[in-house]
mmCIF file of C-alpha atoms in Angstrom:
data_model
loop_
_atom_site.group_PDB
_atom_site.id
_atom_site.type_symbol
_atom_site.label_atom_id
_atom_site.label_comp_id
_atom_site.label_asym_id
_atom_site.label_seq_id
_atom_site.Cartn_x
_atom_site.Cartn_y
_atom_site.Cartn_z
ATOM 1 C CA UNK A 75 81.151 139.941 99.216
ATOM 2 C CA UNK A 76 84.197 138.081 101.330
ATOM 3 C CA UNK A 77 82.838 136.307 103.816
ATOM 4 C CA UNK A 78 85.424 134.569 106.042
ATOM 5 C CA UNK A 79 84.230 132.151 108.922
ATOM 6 C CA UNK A 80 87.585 132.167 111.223
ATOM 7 C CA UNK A 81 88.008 129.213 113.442
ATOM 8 C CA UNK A 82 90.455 126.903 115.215
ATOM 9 C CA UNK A 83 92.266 125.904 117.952
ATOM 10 C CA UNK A 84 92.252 128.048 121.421
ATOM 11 C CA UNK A 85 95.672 129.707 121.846
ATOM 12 C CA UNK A 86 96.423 129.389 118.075
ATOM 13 C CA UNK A 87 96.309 132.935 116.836
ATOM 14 C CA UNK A 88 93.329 133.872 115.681
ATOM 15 C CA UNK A 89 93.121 137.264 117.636
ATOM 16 C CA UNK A 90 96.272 137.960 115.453
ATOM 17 C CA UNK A 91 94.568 136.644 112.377
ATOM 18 C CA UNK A 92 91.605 138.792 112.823
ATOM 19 C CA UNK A 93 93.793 142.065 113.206
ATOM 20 C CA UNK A 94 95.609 141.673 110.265
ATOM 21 C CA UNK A 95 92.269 140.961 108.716
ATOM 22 C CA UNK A 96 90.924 144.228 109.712
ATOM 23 C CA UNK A 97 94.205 146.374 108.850
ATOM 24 C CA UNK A 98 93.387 144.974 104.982
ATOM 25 C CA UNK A 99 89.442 146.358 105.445
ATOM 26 C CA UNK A 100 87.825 143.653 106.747
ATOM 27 C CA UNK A 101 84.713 143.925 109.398
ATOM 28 C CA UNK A 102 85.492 141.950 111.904
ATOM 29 C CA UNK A 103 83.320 139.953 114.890
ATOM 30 C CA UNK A 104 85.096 138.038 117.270
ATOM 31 C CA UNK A 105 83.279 135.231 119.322
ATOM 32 C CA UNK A 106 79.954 134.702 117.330
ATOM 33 C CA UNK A 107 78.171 131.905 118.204
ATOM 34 C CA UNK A 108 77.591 129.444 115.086
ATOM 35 C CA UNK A 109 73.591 130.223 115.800
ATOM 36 C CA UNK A 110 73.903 134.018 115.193
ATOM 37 C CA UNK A 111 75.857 133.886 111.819
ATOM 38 C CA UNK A 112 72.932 133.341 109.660
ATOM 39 C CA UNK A 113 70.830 135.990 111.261
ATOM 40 C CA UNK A 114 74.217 138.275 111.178
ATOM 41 C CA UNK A 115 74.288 137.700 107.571
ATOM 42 C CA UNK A 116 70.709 138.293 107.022
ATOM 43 C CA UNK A 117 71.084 141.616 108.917
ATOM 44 C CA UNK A 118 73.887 142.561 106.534
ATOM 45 C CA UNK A 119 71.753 141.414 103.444
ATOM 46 C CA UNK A 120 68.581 142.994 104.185
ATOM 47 C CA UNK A 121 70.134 146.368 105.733
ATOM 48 C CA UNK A 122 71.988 146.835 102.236
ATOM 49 C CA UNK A 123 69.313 145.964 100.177
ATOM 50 C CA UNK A 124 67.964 149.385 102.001
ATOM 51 C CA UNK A 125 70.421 151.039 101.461
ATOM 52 C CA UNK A 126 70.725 152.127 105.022
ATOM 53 C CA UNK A 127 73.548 151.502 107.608
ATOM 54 C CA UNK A 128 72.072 152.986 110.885
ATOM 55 C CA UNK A 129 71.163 150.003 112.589
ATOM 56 C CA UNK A 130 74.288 147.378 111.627
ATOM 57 C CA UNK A 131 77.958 148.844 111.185
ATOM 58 C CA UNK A 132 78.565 145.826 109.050
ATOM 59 C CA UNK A 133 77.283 147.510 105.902
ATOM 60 C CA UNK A 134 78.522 148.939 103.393
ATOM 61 C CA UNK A 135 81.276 146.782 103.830
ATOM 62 C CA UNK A 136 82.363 143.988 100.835
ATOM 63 C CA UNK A 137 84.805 142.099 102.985
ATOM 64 C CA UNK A 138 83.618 140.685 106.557
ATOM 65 C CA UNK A 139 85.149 137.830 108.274
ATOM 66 C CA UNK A 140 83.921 136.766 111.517
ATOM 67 C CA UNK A 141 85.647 134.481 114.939
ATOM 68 C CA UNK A 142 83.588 131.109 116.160
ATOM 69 C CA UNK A 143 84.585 128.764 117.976
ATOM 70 C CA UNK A 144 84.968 126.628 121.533
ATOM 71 C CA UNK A 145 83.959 129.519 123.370
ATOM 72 C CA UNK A 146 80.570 129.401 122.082
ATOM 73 C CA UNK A 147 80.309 126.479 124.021
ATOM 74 C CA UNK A 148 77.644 123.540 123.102
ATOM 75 C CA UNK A 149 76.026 126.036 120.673
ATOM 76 C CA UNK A 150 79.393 125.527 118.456
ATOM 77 C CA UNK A 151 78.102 121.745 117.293
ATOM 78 C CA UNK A 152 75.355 123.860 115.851
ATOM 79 C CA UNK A 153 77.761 125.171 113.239
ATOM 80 C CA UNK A 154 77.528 123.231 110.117
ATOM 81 C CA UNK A 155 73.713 123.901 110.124
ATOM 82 C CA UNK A 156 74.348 127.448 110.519
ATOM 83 C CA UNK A 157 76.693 126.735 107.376
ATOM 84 C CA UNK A 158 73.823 125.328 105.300
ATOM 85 C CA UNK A 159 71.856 128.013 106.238
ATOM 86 C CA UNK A 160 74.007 129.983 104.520
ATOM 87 C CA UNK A 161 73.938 127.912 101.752
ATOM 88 C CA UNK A 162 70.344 128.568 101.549
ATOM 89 C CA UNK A 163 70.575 132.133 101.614
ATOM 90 C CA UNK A 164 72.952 132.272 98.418
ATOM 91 C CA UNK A 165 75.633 133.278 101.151
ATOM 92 C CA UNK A 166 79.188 132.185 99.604
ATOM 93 C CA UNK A 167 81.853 131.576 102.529
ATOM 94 C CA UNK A 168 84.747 130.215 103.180
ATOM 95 C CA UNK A 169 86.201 128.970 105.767
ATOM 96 C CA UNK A 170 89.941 129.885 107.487
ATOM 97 C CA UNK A 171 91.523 127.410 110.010
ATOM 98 C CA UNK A 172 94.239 128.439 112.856
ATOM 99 C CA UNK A 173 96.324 125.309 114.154
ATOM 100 C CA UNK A 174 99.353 124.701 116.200
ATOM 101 C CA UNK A 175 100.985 121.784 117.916
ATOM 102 C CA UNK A 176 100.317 120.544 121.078
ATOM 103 C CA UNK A 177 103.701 121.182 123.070
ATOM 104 C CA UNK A 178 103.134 125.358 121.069
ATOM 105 C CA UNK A 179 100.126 125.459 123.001
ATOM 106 C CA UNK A 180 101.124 124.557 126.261
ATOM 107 C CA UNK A 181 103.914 126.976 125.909
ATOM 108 C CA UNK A 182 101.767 129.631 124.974
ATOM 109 C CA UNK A 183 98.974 129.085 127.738
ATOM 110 C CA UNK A 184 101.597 128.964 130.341
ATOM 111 C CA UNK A 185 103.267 132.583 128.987
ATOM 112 C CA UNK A 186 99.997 134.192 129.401
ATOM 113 C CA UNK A 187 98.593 132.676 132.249
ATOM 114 C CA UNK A 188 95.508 132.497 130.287
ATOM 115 C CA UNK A 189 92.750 129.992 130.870
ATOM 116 C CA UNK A 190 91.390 126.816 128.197
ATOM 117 C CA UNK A 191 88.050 127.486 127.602
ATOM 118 C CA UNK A 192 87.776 124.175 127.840
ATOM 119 C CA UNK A 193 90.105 123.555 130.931
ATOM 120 C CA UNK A 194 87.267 123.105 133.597
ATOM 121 C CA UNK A 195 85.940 120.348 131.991
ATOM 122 C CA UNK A 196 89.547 118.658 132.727
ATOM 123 C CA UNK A 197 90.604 119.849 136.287
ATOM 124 C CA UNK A 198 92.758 121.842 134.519
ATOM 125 C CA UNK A 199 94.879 119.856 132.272
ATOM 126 C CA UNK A 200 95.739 121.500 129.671
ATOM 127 C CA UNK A 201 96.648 118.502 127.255
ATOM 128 C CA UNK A 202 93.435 116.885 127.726
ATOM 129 C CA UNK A 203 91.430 120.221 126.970
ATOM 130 C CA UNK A 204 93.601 120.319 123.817
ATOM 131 C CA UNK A 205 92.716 117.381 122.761
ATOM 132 C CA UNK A 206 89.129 117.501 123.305
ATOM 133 C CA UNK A 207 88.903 120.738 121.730
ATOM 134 C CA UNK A 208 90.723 119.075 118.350
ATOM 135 C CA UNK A 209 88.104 115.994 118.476
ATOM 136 C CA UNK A 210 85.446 119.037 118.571
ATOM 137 C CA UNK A 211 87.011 121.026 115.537
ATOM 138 C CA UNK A 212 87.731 117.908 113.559
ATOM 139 C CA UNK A 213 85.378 118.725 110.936
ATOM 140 C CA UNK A 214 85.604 122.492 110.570
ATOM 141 C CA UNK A 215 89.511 121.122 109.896
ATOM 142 C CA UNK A 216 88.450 118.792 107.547
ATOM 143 C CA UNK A 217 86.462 121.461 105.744
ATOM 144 C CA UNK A 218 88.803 124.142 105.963
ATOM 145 C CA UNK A 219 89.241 126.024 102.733
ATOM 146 C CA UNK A 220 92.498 127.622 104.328
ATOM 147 C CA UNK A 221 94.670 126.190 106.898
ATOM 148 C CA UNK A 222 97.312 128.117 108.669
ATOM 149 C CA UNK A 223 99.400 126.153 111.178
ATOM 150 C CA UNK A 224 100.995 128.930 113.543
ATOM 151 C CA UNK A 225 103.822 126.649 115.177
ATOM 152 C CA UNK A 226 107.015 127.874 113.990
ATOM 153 C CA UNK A 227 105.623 131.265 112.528
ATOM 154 C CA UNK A 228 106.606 134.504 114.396
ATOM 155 C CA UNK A 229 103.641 137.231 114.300
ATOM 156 C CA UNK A 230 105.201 138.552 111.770
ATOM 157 C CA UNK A 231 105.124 135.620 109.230
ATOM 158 C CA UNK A 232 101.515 134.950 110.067
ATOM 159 C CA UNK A 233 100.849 138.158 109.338
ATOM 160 C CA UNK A 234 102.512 137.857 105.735
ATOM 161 C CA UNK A 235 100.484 134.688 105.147
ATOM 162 C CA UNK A 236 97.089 136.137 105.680
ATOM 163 C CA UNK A 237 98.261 138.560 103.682
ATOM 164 C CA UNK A 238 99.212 136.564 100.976
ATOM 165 C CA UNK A 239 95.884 134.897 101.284
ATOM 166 C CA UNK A 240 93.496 137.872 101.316
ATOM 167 C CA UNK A 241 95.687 140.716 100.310
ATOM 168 C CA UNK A 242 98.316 139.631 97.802
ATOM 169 C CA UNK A 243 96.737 136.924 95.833
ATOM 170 C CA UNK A 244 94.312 137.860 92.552
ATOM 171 C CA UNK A 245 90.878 137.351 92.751
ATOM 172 C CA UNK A 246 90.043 133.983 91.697
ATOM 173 C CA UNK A 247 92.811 132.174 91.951
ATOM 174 C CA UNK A 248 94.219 129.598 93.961
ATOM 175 C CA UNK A 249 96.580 130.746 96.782
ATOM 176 C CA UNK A 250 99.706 128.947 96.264
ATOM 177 C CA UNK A 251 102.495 128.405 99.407
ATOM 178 C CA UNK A 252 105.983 126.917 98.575
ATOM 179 C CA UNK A 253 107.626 125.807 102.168
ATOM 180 C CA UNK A 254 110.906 124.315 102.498
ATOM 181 C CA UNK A 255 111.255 121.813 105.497
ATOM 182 C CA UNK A 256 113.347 119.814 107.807
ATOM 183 C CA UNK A 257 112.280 115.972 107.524
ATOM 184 C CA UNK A 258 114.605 115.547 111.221
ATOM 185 C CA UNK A 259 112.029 118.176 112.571
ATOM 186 C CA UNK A 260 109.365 116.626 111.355
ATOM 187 C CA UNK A 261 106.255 116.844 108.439
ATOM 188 C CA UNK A 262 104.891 120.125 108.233
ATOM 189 C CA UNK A 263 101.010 119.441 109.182
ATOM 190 C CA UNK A 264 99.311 122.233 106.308
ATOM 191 C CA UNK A 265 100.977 120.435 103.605
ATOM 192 C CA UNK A 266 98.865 119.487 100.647
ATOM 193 C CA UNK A 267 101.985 118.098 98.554
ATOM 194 C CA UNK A 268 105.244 117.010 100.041
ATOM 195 C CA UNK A 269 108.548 116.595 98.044
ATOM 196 C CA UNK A 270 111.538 114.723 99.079
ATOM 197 C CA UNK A 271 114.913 116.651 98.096
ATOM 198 C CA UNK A 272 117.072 113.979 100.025
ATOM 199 C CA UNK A 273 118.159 112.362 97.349
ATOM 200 C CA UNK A 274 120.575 115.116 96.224
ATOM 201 C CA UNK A 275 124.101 115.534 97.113
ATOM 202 C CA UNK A 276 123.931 117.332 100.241
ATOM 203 C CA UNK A 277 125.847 120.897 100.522
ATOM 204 C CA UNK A 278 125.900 120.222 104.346
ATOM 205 C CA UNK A 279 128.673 117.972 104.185
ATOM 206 C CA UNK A 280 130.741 120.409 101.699
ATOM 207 C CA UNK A 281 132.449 122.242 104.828
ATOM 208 C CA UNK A 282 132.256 126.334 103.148
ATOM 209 C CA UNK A 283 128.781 125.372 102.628
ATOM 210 C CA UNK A 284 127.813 124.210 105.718
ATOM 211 C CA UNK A 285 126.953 127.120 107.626
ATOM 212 C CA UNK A 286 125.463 128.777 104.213
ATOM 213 C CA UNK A 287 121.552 128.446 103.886
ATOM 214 C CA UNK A 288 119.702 128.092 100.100
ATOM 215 C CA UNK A 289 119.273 131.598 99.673
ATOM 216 C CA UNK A 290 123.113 132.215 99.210
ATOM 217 C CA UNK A 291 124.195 131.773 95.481
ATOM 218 C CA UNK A 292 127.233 129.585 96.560
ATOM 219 C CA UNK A 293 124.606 126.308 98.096
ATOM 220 C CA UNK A 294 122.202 127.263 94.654
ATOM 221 C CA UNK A 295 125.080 126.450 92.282
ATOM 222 C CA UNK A 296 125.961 123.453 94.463
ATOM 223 C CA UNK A 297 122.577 121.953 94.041
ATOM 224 C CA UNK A 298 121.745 122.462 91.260
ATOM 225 C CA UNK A 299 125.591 121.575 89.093
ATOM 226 C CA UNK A 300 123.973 118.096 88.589
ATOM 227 C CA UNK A 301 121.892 116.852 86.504
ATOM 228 C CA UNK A 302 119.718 114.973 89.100
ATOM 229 C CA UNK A 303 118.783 118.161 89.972
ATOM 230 C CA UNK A 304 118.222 119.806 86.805
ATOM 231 C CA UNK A 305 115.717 116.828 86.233
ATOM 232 C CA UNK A 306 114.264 117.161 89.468
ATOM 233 C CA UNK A 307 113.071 120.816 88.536
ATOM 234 C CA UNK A 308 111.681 120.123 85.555
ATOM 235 C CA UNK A 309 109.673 117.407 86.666
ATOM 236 C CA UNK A 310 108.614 119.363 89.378
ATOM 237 C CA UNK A 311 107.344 122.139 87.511
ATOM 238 C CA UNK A 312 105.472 120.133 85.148
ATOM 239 C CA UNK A 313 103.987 118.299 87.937
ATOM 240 C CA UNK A 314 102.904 121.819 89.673
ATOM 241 C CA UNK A 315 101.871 123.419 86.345
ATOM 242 C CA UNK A 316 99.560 120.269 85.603
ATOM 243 C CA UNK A 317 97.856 120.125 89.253
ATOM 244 C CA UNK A 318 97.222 123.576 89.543
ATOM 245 C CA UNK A 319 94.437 124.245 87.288
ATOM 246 C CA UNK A 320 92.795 121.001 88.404
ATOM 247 C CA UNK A 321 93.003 121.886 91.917
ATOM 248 C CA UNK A 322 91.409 125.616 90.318
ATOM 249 C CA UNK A 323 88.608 123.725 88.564
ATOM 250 C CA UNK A 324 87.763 121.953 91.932
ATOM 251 C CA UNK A 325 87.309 125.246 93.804
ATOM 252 C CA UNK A 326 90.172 124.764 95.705
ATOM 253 C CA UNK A 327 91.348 127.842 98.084
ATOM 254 C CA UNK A 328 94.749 127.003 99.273
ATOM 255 C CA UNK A 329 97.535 124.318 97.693
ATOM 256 C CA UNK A 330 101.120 124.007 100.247
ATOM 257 C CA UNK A 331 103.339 122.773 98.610
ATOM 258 C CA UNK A 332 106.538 121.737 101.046
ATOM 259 C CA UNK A 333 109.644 120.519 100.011
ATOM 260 C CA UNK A 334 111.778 118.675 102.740
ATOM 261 C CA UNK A 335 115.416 117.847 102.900
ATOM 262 C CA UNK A 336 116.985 116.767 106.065
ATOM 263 C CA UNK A 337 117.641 119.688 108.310
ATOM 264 C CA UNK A 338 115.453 121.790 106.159
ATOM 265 C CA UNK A 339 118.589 124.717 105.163
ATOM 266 C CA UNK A 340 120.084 123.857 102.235
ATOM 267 C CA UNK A 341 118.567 121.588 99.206
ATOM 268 C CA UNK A 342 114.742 122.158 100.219
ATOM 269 C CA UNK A 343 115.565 126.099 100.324
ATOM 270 C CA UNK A 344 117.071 126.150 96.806
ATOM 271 C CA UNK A 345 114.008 124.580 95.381
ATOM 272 C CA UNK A 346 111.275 126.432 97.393
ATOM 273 C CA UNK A 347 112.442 129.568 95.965
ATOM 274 C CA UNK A 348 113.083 127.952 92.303
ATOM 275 C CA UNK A 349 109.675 127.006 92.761
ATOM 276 C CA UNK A 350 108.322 130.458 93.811
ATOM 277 C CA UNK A 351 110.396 131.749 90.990
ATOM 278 C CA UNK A 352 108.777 129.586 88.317
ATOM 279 C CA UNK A 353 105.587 130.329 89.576
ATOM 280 C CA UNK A 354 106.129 133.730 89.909
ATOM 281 C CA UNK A 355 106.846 133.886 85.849
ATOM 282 C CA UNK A 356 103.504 132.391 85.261
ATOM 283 C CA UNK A 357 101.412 135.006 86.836
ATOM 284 C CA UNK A 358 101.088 133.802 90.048
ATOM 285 C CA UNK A 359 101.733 135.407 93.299
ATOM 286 C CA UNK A 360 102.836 132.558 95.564
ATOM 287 C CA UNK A 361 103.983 132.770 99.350
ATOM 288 C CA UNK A 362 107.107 131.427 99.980
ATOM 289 C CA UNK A 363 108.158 130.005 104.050
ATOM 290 C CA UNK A 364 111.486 128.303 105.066
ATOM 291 C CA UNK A 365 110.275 126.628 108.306
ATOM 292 C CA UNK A 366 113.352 125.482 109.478
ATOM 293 C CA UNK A 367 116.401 127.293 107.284
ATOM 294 C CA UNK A 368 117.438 128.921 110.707
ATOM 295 C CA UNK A 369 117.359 126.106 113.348
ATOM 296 C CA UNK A 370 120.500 124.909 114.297
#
C-alpha cells in the first residue's frame, strides 16, 4: 500500500496537491487529526483483512494519502506519536511537505480573503501566524520524505511535480528533480544539491543571445563550445551517477538537484536539461523545472 501523510504550510497548496493525488487513484482525507490516523489505518487494515468494504470506503484501495495539519489544532503536536504508532502496526508511510515563502503567502491570503487558522492567536497578523505555524511544522519539515516548495510554480507545474513523484517515477526508485535557478533571485529552498554555473562565459552578454533562453540550440552551442564546460558536465555526471545509488541505499525519496547561474535563463538552463538528458539515458525518469528562465 501507498500511504502518503500530506502536510505543510496553510495557504501552500495542499488542496491542489490532494486533487491531483486523487485524479492518479488515490483515496483521499483532508483535515485528519494526527490522533485519528492510526485508528484510520487500523480501520483500513482490519476491514481488508475481511474482505469487506461496507463500513470504510477506504478499502480496496492500494494508494491512500491523507491532509493533517494546523487545523487540527493542539491535537497536531500529537503527530509523531501517531507516526510511531504506525510504525508499530507495520504501517510504511511517507511523508509529503507543501512550502512557500512568506511574502507568496501573504499574497495568496489576501486574494482569497481567506482566514490563518492560526490568525486569532495574532490579532490578525498574518506574518506572525506564518511564522508560528513554521516553528510548529519544523519537524514534519525536517522529516519530510518529499518537499515541494509552491512559490514560483503555477498550478499547473505543481501538478506535473506530484505527478512526477507518484505517477511518473518507477517503483522503487528515487525521484530525481533537475531545476535551473537564478542566484540574483535567490537559493531555491527544496534543494538537496546546488551547482554554481557562474563560472562560464555568460551568453547574456553575447547581444543575439541575450533575449534567447537555454532551451534554444543557439545559447546550448554557446555554452557548451568550451572546454570548461565540457569538463563541467562530465564531472557533474559522475558526481550525480555516484550519489544516486547512495542516496537509494539510504531510503531516500526525493534528491533536487538545482543548478544556478545568475539570472537563472541561460547557462543553468543548458545544464538542467543536459542533466535530465543524461539521466534520462540511464533509466531514470527525472523532473525537470526552470524556476526563473522567464523572469525578466
Amino acid at each position: 500500500m501507498d500511504f502518503i501523510i500530506v502536510t505543510g504550510l496553510s495557504g501552500a497548496g495542499k488542496s491542489g496537491v490532494i486533487n491531483t493525488l486523487e485524479d492518479i487513484g488515490f483515496f483521499c482525507v483532508d483535515n485528519m487529526p494526527p490522533t485519528l490516523i492510526p485508528a484510520f489505518m487500523s480501520l483500513v487494515l482490519s476491514a481488508g483483512e475481511a474482505d469487506t468494504d461496507a463500513e470504510n470506503p477506504a478499502v480496496g484501495h492500494d494508494r491512500i494519502a491523507v491532509v493533517t495539519d494546523t487545523r487540527a489544532g493542539t491535537s497536531f503536536g500529537t503527530l509523531f506519536q501517531s507516526l510511531r504508532e504506525l510504525k508499530e502496526m507495520g504501517v510504511r508511510y511517507k511523508i509529503l511537505f507543501i512550502t512557500a515563502d512568506d511574502d507568496v503567502l501573504v499574497n495568496r491570503y489576501k486574494l482569497t480573503r481567506r482566514k490563518h487558522p492560526l490568525s486569532g492567536r495574532h490579532s490578525g497578523l498574518i506574518y506572525e501566524a506564518i511564522a508560528e505555524e513554521r516553528e510548529i511544522l519544523s519537524h514534519a519539515r525536517e522529516s519530510a520524505d518529499y518537499v515541494i516548495d509552491t512559490s514560483l510554480l503555477s498550478n499547473a507545474e505543481c501538478r506535473e511535480k506530484v505527478l512526477s513523484l507518484f505517477l511518473h517515477n518507477p517503483s522503487g526508485k528515487i525521484s530525481v528533480f533537475c531545476m535551473s535557478f537564478g542566484f540574483k533571485f535567490g537559493m531555491p529552498s527544496d534543494a538537496d544539491l546546488v551547482f554554481d554555473v557562474r563560472c562560464l562565459p555568460n551568453p547574456f552578454y553575447i547581444p543575439k543571445l541575450k533575449k534567447r533562453t537555454g532551451l534554444e540550440a543557439p545559447v546550448r552551442d554557446y555554452v557548451m563550445q568550451w572546454d570548461d564546460a565540457q569538463k563541467f558536465a562530465d564531472k557533474l555526471y559522475d558526481m550525480i551517477d555516484f550519489l544516486l545509488p547512495l542516496y537509494e541505499k539510504e531510503g531516500k525519496s526525493q534528491l533536487v538537484i538545482a543548478i544556478g547561474c545568475t539570472g537563472g535563463k541561460h547557462r543553468s538552463v543548458v545544464f538542467a536539461e543536459l542533466l535530465k538528458k543524461h539521466l534520462s539515458a540511464r533509466g531514470r525518469v527525472p523532473g525537470v523545472n526552470h524556476r526563473d528562465m522567464l523572469r525578466n
